[in-house]
Coordinates of C-alpha atoms and ligand atoms in Angstrom, one line a residue:
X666 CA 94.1 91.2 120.3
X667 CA 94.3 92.7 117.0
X668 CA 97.2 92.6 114.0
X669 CA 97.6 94.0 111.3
X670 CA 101.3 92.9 109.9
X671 CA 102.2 95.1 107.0
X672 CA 98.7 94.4 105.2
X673 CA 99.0 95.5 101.1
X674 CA 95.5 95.3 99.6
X675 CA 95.4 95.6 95.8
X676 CA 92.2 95.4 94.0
X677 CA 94.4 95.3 90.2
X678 CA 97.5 96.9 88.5
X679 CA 96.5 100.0 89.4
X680 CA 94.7 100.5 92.9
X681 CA 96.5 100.0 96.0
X682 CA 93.7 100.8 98.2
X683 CA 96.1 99.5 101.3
X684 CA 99.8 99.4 101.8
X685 CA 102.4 98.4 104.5
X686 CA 99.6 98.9 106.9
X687 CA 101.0 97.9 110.4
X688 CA 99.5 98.4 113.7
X689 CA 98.5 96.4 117.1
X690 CA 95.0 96.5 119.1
X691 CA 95.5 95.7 122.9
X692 CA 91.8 94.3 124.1
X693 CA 90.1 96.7 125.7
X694 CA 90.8 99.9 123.8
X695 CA 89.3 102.1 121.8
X696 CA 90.5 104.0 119.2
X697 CA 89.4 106.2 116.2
X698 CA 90.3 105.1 112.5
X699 CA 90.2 108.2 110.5
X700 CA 91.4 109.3 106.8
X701 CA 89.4 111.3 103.3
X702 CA 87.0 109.5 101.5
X703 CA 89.5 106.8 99.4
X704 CA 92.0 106.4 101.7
X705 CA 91.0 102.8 102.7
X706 CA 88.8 102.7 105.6
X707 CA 86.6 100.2 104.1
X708 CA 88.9 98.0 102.6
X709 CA 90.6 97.2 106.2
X710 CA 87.5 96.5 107.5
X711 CA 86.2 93.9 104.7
X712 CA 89.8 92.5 105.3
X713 CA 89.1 92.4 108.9
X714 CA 85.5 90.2 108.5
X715 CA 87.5 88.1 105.6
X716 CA 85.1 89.7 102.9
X717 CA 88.4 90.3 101.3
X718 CA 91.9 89.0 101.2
X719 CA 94.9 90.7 101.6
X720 CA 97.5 90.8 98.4
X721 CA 100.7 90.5 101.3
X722 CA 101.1 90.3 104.7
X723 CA 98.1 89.4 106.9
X724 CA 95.3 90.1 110.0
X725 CA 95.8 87.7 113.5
X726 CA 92.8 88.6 115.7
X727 CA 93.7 86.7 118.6
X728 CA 95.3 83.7 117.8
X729 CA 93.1 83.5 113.8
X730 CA 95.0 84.3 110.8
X731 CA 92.1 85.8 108.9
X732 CA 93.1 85.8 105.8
X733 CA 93.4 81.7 106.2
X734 CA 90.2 81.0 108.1
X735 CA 88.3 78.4 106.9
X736 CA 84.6 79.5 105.6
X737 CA 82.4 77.7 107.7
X738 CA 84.2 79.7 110.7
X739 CA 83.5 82.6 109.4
X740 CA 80.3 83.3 110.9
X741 CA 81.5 82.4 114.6
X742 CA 84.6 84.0 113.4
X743 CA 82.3 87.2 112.9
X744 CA 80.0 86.9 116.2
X745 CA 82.9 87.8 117.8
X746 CA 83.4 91.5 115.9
X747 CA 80.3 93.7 116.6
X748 CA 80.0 95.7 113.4
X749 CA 77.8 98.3 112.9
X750 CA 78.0 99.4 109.1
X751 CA 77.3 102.6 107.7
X752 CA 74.7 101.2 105.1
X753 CA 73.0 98.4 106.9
X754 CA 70.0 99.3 108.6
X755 CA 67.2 97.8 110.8
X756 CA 65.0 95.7 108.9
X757 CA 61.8 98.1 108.3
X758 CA 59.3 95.0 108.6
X759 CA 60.3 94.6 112.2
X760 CA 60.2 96.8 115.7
X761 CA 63.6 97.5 117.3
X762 CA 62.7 94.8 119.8
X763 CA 62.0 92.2 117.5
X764 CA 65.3 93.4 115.3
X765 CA 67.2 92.8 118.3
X766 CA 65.7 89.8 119.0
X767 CA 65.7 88.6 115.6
X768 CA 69.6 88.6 115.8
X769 CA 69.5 86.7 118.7
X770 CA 67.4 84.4 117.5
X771 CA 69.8 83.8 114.4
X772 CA 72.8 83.1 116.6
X773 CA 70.6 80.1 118.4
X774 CA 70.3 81.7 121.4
X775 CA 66.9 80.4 123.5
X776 CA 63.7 82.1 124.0
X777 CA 64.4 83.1 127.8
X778 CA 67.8 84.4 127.1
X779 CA 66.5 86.4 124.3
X780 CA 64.3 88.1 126.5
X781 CA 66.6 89.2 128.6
X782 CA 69.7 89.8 126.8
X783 CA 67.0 92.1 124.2
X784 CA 65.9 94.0 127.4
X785 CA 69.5 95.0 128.6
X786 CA 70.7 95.6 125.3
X787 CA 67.7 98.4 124.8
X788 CA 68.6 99.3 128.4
X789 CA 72.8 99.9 127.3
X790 CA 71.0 102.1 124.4
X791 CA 68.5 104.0 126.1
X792 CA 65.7 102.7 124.0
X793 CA 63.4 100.4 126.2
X794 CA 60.7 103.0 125.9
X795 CA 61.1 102.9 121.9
X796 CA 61.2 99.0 121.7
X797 CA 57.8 99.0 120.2
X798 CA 58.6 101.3 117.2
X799 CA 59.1 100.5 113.5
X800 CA 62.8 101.9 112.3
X801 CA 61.0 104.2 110.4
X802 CA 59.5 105.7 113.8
X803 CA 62.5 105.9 115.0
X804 CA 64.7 109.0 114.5
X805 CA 68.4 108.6 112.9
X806 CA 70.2 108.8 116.5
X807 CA 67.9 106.2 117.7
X808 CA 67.9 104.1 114.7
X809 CA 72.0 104.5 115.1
X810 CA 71.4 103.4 118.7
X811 CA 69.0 100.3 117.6
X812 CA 71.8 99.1 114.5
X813 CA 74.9 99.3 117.9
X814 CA 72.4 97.2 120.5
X815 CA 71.7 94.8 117.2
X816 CA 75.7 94.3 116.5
X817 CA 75.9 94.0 120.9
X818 CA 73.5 90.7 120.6
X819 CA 76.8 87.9 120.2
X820 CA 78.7 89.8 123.0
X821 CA 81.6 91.1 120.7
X822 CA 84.9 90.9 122.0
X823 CA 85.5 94.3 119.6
X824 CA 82.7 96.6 118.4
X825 CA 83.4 98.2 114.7
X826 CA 81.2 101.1 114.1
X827 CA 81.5 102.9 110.5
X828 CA 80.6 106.0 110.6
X829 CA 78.4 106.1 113.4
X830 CA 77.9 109.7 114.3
X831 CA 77.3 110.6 110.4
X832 CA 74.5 112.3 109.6
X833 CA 73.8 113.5 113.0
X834 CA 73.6 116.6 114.8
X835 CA 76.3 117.3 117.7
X836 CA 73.9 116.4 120.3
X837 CA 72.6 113.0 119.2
X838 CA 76.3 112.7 117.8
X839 CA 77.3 112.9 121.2
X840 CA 74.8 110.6 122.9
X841 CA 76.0 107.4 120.6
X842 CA 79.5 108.4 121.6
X843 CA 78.8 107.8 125.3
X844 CA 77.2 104.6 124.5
X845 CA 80.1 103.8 122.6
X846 CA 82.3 105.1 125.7
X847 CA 79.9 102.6 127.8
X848 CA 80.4 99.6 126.1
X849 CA 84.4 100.1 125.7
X850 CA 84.4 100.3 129.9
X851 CA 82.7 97.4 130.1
X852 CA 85.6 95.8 128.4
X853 CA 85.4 95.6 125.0
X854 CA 87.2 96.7 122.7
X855 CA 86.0 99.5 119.9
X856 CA 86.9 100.9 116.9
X857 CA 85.3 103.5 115.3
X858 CA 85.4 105.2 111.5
X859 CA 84.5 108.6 111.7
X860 CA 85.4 111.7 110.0
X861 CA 83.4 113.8 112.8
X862 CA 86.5 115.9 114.2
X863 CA 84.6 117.1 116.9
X864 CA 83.9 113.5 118.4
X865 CA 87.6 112.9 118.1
X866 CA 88.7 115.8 119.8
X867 CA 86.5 114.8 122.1
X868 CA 87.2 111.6 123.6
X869 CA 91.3 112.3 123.4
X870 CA 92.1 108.5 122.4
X871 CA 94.2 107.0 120.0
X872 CA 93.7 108.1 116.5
X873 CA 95.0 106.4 113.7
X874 CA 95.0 108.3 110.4
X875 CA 95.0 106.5 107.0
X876 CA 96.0 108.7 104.0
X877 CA 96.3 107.2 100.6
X878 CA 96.3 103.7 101.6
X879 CA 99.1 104.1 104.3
X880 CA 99.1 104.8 108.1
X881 CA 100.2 108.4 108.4
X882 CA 100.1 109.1 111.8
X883 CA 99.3 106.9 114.7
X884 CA 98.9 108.5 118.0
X885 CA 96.7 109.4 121.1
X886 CA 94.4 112.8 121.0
X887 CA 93.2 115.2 118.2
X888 CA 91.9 114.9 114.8
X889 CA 94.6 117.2 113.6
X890 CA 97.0 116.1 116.0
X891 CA 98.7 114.0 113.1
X892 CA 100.2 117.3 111.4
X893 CA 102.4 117.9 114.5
X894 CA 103.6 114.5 114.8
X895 CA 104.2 114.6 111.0
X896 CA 105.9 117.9 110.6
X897 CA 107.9 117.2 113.5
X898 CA 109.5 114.4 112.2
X899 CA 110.5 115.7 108.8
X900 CA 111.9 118.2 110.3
X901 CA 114.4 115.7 112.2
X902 CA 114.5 113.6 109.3
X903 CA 115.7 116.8 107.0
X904 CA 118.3 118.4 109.8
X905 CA 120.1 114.8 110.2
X906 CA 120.2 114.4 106.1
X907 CA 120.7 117.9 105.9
X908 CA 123.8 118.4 108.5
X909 CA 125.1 114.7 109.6
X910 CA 127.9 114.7 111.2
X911 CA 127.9 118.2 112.4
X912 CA 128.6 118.6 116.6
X913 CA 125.4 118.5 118.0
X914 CA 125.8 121.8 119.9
X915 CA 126.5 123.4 116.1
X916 CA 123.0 122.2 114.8
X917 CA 121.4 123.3 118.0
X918 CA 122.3 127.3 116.8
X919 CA 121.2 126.5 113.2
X920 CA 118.2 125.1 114.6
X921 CA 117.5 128.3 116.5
X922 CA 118.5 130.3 113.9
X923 CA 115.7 128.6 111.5
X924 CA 119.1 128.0 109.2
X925 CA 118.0 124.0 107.4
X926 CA 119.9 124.2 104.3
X927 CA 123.7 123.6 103.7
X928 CA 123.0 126.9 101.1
X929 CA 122.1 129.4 104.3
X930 CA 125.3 127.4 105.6
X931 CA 127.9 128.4 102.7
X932 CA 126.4 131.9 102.7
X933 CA 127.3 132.3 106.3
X934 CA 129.7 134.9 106.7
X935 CA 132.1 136.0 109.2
X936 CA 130.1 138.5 110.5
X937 CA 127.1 136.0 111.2
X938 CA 128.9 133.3 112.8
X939 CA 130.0 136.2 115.3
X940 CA 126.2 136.9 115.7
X941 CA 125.9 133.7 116.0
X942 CA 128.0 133.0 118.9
X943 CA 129.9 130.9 117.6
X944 CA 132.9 129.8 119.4
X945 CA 136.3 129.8 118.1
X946 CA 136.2 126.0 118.0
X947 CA 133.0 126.1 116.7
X948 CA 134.3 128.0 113.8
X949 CA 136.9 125.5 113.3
X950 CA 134.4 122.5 113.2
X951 CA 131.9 124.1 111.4
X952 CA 135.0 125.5 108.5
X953 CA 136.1 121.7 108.6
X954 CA 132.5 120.1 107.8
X955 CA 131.7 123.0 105.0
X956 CA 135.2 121.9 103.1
X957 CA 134.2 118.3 103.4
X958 CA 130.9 119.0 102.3
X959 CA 132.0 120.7 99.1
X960 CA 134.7 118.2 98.4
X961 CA 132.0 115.5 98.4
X962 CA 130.6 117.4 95.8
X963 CA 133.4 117.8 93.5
Ligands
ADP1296 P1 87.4 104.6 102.2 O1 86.5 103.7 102.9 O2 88.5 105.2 103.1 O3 86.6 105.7 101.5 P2 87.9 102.5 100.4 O4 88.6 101.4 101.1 O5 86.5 102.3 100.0 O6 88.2 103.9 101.1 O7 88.8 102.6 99.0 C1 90.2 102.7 98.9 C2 90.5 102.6 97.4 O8 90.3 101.4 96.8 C3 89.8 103.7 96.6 O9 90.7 104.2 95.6 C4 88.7 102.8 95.9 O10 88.3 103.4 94.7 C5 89.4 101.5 95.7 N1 88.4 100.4 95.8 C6 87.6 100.1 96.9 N2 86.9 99.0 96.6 C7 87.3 98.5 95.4 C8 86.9 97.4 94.5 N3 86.0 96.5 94.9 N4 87.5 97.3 93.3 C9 88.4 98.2 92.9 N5 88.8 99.3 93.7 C10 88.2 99.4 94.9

């Protein structure tokens, strides 16, 4: 449903606020877009609506190249992403019915169907007995609730929420994620920017990180999860630089024996390769790939 193929964003010379970013969206999932302040959550996201354009590679959401969308699709382009932004709010002048309503009303939709579509959508939010309120009425986990039934009014194939569980205690925090949960099992598909660990940890879905511009880590459960995935595969990646070529069953002991530089290796005596357990061929092998190691070095 969703591509991003090896998207670079730079703003000038110096800030790459995206790079090599690569990953696929099936429809119907959800999954968590997380990263520190700078690290270029909101610069995929105005690259998603086409608010900006990538520097290389590009963004396919279903069969649209983004990046090469014509302008006047861009607002039919955008019905189809639900996004509910971190800054926008309800407009004050209106209740949360007529807000809803209102966007309804701006996609040409007629004065039946906007009735009914502005009832269910309060309904999927829990608000129908708030519908008369002003935003300022409302408190910030119903006014949260309000901005996700407003961005549910063109029936978004995807839902983007920024942030939508800032600012609010665990209880609300949880409410909107249920909602969130709600809408994602009645088939969209949702992506949400949070920093909130605990509503991470909670829903134990895929998680990509974003650190510095570039996808760190890209995997299904925790917050933290991430630092496992990431130490885990240095550690691979040092061992094979470290000791390629040695018999696998070799590496195994050094593994055990935390031993993951070739210096613990040339300090190895006798005496520890006996502790060891090292067999008498493994001596051998192990004498053979120490002598070719230091006659690379010569
Ligand atoms: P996040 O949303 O994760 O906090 P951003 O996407 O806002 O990150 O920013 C990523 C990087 O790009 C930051 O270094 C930021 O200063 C820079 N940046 C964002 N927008 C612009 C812009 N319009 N012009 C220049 N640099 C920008």
């Amino acid at each position: 449903m969703l591509l991003f193929d090896n998207v670079t964003k730079k703003y000038n010379d110096k800030i790459t606020a995206l790079e090599d970013v690569h990953f696929t969206v099936d429809k119907g999932e959800f999954f968590f877009l997380i990263g520190p302040s700078g690290a270029g959550k909101t610069t995929l996201l105005r690259l998603l609506i086409k608010e900006e354009l990538p520097t290389s590679g590009s963004i396919f959401f279903d069969k649209i190249e983004v990046p090469k969308l014509p302008n006047k699709l861009l607002p039919n382009y955008r019905q189809r992403l639900g996004i509910v932004f971190q800054d926008i709010k309800l407009l004050p002048s209106k209740t949360l019915e007529e807000n809803i309503a209102f966007a309804l009303d701006i996609i040409g939709k007629e004065d039946k169907e906007i009735k009914e579509t502005t009832e269910y959508l309060l309904e999927t939010v829990g608000l129908q007995d708030r519908k008369n309120l002003f935003p300022e009425q409302l408190s910030g986990g119903e006014q949260q609730r309000g901005a996700i039934a407003r961005a549910l009014a063109s029936n978004p194939e995807m839902l983007v929420a920024d942030e939508p569980t800032g600012n609010l205690d665990p209880d609300n925090a949880f409410q909107i994620l249920d909602i969130l949960k709600k809408i994602n099992n009645s088939g969209t598909t949702v992506m949400v920017i949070s920093h909130d660990r605990d509503i991470v940890n909670q829903m134990k879905t895929r998680v990509i990180k974003i650190v510095g511009g570039k996808i760190v880590s890209d995997t299904k459960g925790d917050y933290d999860s991430f630092k496992a995935v990431k130490k885990e595969k240095k550690q691979v990646e040092k061992k094979e630089d470290m000791f390629e070529g040695l018999e696998k069953d070799i590496q195994e002991i050094f593994e055990k024996a935390k031993i993951d530089k070739m210096e613990m290796v040339l300090n190895l005596t006798g005496a520890d390769l006996e502790n060891l357990k090292f067999s008498k061929k493994q001596k051998e092998s192990l004498e053979k790939y120490v002598s070719n190691y230091l006659n690379s070095k010569k």
